PDB file of C-alpha atoms in Angstrom:
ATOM      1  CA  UNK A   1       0.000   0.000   0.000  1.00 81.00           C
ATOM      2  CA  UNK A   2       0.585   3.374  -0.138  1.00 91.00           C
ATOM      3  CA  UNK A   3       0.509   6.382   2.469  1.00 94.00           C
ATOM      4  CA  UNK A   4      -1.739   8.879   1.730  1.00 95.00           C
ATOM      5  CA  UNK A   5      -2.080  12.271   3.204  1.00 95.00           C
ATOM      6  CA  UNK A   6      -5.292  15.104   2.208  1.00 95.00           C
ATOM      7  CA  UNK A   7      -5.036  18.554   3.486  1.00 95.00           C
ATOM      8  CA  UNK A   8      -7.050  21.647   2.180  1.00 97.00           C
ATOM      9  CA  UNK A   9     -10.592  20.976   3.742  1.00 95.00           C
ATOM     10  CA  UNK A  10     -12.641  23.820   5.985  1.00 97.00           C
ATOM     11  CA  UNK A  11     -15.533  25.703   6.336  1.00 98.00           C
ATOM     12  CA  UNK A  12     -16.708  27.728   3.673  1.00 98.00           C
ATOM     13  CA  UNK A  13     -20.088  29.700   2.240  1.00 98.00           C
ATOM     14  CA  UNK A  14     -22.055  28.764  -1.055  1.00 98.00           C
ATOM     15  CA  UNK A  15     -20.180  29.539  -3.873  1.00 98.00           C
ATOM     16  CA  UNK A  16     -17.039  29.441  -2.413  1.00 98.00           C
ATOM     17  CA  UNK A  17     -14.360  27.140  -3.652  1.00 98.00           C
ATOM     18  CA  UNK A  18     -11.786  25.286  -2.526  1.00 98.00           C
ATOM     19  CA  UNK A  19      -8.801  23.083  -3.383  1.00 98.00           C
ATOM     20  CA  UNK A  20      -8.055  19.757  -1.386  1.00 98.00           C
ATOM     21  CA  UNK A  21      -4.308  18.322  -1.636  1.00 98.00           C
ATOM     22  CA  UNK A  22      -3.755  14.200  -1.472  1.00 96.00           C
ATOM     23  CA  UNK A  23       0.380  13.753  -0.810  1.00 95.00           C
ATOM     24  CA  UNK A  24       1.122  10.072  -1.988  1.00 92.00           C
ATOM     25  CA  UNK A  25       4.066   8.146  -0.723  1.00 89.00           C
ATOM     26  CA  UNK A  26       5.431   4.628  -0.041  1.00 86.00           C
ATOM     27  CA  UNK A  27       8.263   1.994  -1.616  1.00 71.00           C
ATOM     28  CA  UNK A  28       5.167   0.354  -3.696  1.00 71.00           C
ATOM     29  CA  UNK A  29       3.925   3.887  -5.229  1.00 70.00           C
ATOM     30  CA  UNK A  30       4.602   2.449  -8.519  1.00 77.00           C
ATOM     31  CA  UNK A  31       1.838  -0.364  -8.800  1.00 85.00           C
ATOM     32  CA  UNK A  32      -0.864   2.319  -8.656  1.00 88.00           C
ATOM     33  CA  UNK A  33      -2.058   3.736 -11.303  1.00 90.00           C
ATOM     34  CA  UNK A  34      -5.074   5.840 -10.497  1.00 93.00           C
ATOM     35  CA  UNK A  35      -5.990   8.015  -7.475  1.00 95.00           C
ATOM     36  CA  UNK A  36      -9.472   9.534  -7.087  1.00 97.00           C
ATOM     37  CA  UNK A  37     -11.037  11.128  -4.647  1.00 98.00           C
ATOM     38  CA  UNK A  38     -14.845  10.181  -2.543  1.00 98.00           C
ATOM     39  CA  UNK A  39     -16.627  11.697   0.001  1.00 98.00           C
ATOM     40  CA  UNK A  40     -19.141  10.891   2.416  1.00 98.00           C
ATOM     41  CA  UNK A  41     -22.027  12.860   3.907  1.00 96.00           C
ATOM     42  CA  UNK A  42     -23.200  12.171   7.179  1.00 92.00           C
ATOM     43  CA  UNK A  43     -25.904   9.459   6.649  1.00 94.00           C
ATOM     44  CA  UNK A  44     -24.933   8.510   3.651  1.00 96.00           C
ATOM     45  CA  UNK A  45     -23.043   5.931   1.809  1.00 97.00           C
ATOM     46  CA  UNK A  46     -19.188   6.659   0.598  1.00 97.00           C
ATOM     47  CA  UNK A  47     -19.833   8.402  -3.234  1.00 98.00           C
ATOM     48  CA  UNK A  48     -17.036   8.606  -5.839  1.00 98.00           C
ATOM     49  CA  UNK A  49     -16.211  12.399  -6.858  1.00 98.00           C
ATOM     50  CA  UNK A  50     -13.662  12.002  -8.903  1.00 98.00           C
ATOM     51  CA  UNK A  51     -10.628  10.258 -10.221  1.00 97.00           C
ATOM     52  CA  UNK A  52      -7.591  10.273 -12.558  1.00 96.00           C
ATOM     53  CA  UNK A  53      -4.595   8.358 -14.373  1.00 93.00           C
ATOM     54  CA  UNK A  54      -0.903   8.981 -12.885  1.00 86.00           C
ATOM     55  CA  UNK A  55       0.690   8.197 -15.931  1.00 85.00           C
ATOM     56  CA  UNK A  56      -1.597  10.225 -18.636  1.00 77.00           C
ATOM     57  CA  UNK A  57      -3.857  12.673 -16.505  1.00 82.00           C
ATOM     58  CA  UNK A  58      -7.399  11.300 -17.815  1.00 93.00           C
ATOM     59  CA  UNK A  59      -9.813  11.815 -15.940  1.00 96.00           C
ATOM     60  CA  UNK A  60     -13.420  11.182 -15.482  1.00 97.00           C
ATOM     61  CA  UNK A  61     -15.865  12.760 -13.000  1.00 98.00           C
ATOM     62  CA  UNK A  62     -19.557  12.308 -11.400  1.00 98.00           C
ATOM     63  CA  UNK A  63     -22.255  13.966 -12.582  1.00 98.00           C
ATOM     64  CA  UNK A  64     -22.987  15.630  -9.195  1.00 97.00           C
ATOM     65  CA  UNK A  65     -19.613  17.842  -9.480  1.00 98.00           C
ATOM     66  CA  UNK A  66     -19.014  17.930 -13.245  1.00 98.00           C
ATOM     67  CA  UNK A  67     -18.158  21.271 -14.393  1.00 97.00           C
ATOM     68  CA  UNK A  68     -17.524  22.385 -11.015  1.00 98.00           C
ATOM     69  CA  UNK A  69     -14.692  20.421  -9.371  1.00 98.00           C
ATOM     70  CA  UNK A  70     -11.653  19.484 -11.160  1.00 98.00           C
ATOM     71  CA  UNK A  71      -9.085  16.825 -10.344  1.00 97.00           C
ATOM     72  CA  UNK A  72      -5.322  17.101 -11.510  1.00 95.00           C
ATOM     73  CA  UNK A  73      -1.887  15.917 -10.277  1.00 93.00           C
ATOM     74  CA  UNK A  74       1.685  17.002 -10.177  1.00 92.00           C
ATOM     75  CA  UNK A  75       3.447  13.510 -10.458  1.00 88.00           C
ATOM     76  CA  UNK A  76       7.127  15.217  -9.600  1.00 89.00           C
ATOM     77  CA  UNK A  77       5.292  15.825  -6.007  1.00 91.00           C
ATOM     78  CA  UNK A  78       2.772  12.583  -6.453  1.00 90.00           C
ATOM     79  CA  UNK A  79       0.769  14.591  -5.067  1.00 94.00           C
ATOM     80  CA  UNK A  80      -3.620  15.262  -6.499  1.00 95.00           C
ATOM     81  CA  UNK A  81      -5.340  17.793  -6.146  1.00 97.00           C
ATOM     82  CA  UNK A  82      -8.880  18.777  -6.621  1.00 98.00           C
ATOM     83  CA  UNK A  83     -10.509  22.405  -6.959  1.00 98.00           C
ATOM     84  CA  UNK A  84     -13.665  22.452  -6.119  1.00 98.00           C
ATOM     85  CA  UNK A  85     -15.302  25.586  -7.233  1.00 98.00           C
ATOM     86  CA  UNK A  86     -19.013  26.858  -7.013  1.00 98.00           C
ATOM     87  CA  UNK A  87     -19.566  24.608  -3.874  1.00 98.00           C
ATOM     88  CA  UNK A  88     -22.891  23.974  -2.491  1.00 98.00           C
ATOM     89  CA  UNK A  89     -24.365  22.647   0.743  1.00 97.00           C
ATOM     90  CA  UNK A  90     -24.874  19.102  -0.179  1.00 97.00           C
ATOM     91  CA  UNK A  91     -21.256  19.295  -1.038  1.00 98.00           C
ATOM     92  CA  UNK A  92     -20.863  18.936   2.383  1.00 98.00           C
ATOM     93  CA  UNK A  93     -18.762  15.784   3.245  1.00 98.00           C
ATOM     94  CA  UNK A  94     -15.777  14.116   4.379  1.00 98.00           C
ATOM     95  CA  UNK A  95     -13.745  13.813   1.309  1.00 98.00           C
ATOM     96  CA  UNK A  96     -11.059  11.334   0.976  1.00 98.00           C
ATOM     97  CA  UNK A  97      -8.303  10.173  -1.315  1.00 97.00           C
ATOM     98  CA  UNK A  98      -7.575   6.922  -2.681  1.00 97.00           C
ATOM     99  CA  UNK A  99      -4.908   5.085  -4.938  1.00 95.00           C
ATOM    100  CA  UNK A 100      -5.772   2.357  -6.837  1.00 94.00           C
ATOM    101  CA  UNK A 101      -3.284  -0.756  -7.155  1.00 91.00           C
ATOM    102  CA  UNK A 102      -3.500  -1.898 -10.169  1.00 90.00           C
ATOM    103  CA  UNK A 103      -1.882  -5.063  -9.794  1.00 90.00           C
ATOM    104  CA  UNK A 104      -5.484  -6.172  -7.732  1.00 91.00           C
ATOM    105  CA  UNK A 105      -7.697  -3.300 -10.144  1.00 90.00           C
ATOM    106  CA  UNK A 106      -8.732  -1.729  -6.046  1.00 93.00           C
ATOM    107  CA  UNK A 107      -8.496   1.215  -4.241  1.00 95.00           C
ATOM    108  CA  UNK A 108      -6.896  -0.152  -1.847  1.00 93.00           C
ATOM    109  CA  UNK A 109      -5.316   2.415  -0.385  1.00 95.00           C
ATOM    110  CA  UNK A 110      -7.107   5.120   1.348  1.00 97.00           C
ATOM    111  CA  UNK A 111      -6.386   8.652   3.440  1.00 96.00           C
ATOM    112  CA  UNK A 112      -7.606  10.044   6.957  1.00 96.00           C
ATOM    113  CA  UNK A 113     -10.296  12.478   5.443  1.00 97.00           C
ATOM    114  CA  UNK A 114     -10.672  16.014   5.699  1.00 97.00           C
ATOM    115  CA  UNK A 115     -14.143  17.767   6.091  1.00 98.00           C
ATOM    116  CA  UNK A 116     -15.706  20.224   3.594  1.00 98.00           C
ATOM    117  CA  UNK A 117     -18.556  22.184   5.141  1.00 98.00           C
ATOM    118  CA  UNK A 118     -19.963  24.106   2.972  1.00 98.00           C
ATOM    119  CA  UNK A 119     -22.973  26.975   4.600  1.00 97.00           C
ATOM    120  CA  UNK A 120     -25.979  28.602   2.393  1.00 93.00           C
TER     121      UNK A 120
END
């Protein structure tokens, strides 16, 4: 597995935006290759947000935050990143990272959290 670290969450109004940071690191960082990011509301099931390739940046999003949140990565810092923008209430979650191993086709890997409160 690999160690992963978010930072970047808070408490902000409608509209607001913010950008969450997910620092990757381990000895077996090079059998992933995909980290994305889910959340989870209180009272409700784990969602997928978001998620992207290390090796060619594609990425793919949910319907929820297309056009509103986007996901990138610097791979010299193996670190991903996602900018939320135009946030809304029921954005309101614990977001968290994970890397996917390829070599079992799982997340398997998964950060702490950090909260995103977002007030109308």
């Amino acid at each position: 597995q690999v160690q992963l670290v978010e930072s970047g969450g808070g408490l902000v109004q409608a509209g607001d935006s913010l950008r969450l940071s997910c620092a990757a690191s381990g000895r077996t960082f090079n059998r992933y290759d995909m980290a994305a990011w889910f959340r989870q509301a209180p009272g409700k099931e784990r969602e997928f947000v978001a998620r992207i390739t290390w090796s060619g940046g594609s990425t793919y999003y949910s319907d929820s935050v297309k056009g509103r949140f986007t996901i990138s990565r610097d791979n010299a810092k193996n670190t991903v990143y996602l900018q939320m923008n135009s946030l809304k209430p029921e954005d309101t979650a614990v977001y968290y990272c994970a890397a996917r191993n390829s070599l079992v086709n799982k997340y398997d890997s998964w950060g702490q959290g950090t909260q995103v409160t977002v007030s109308s």
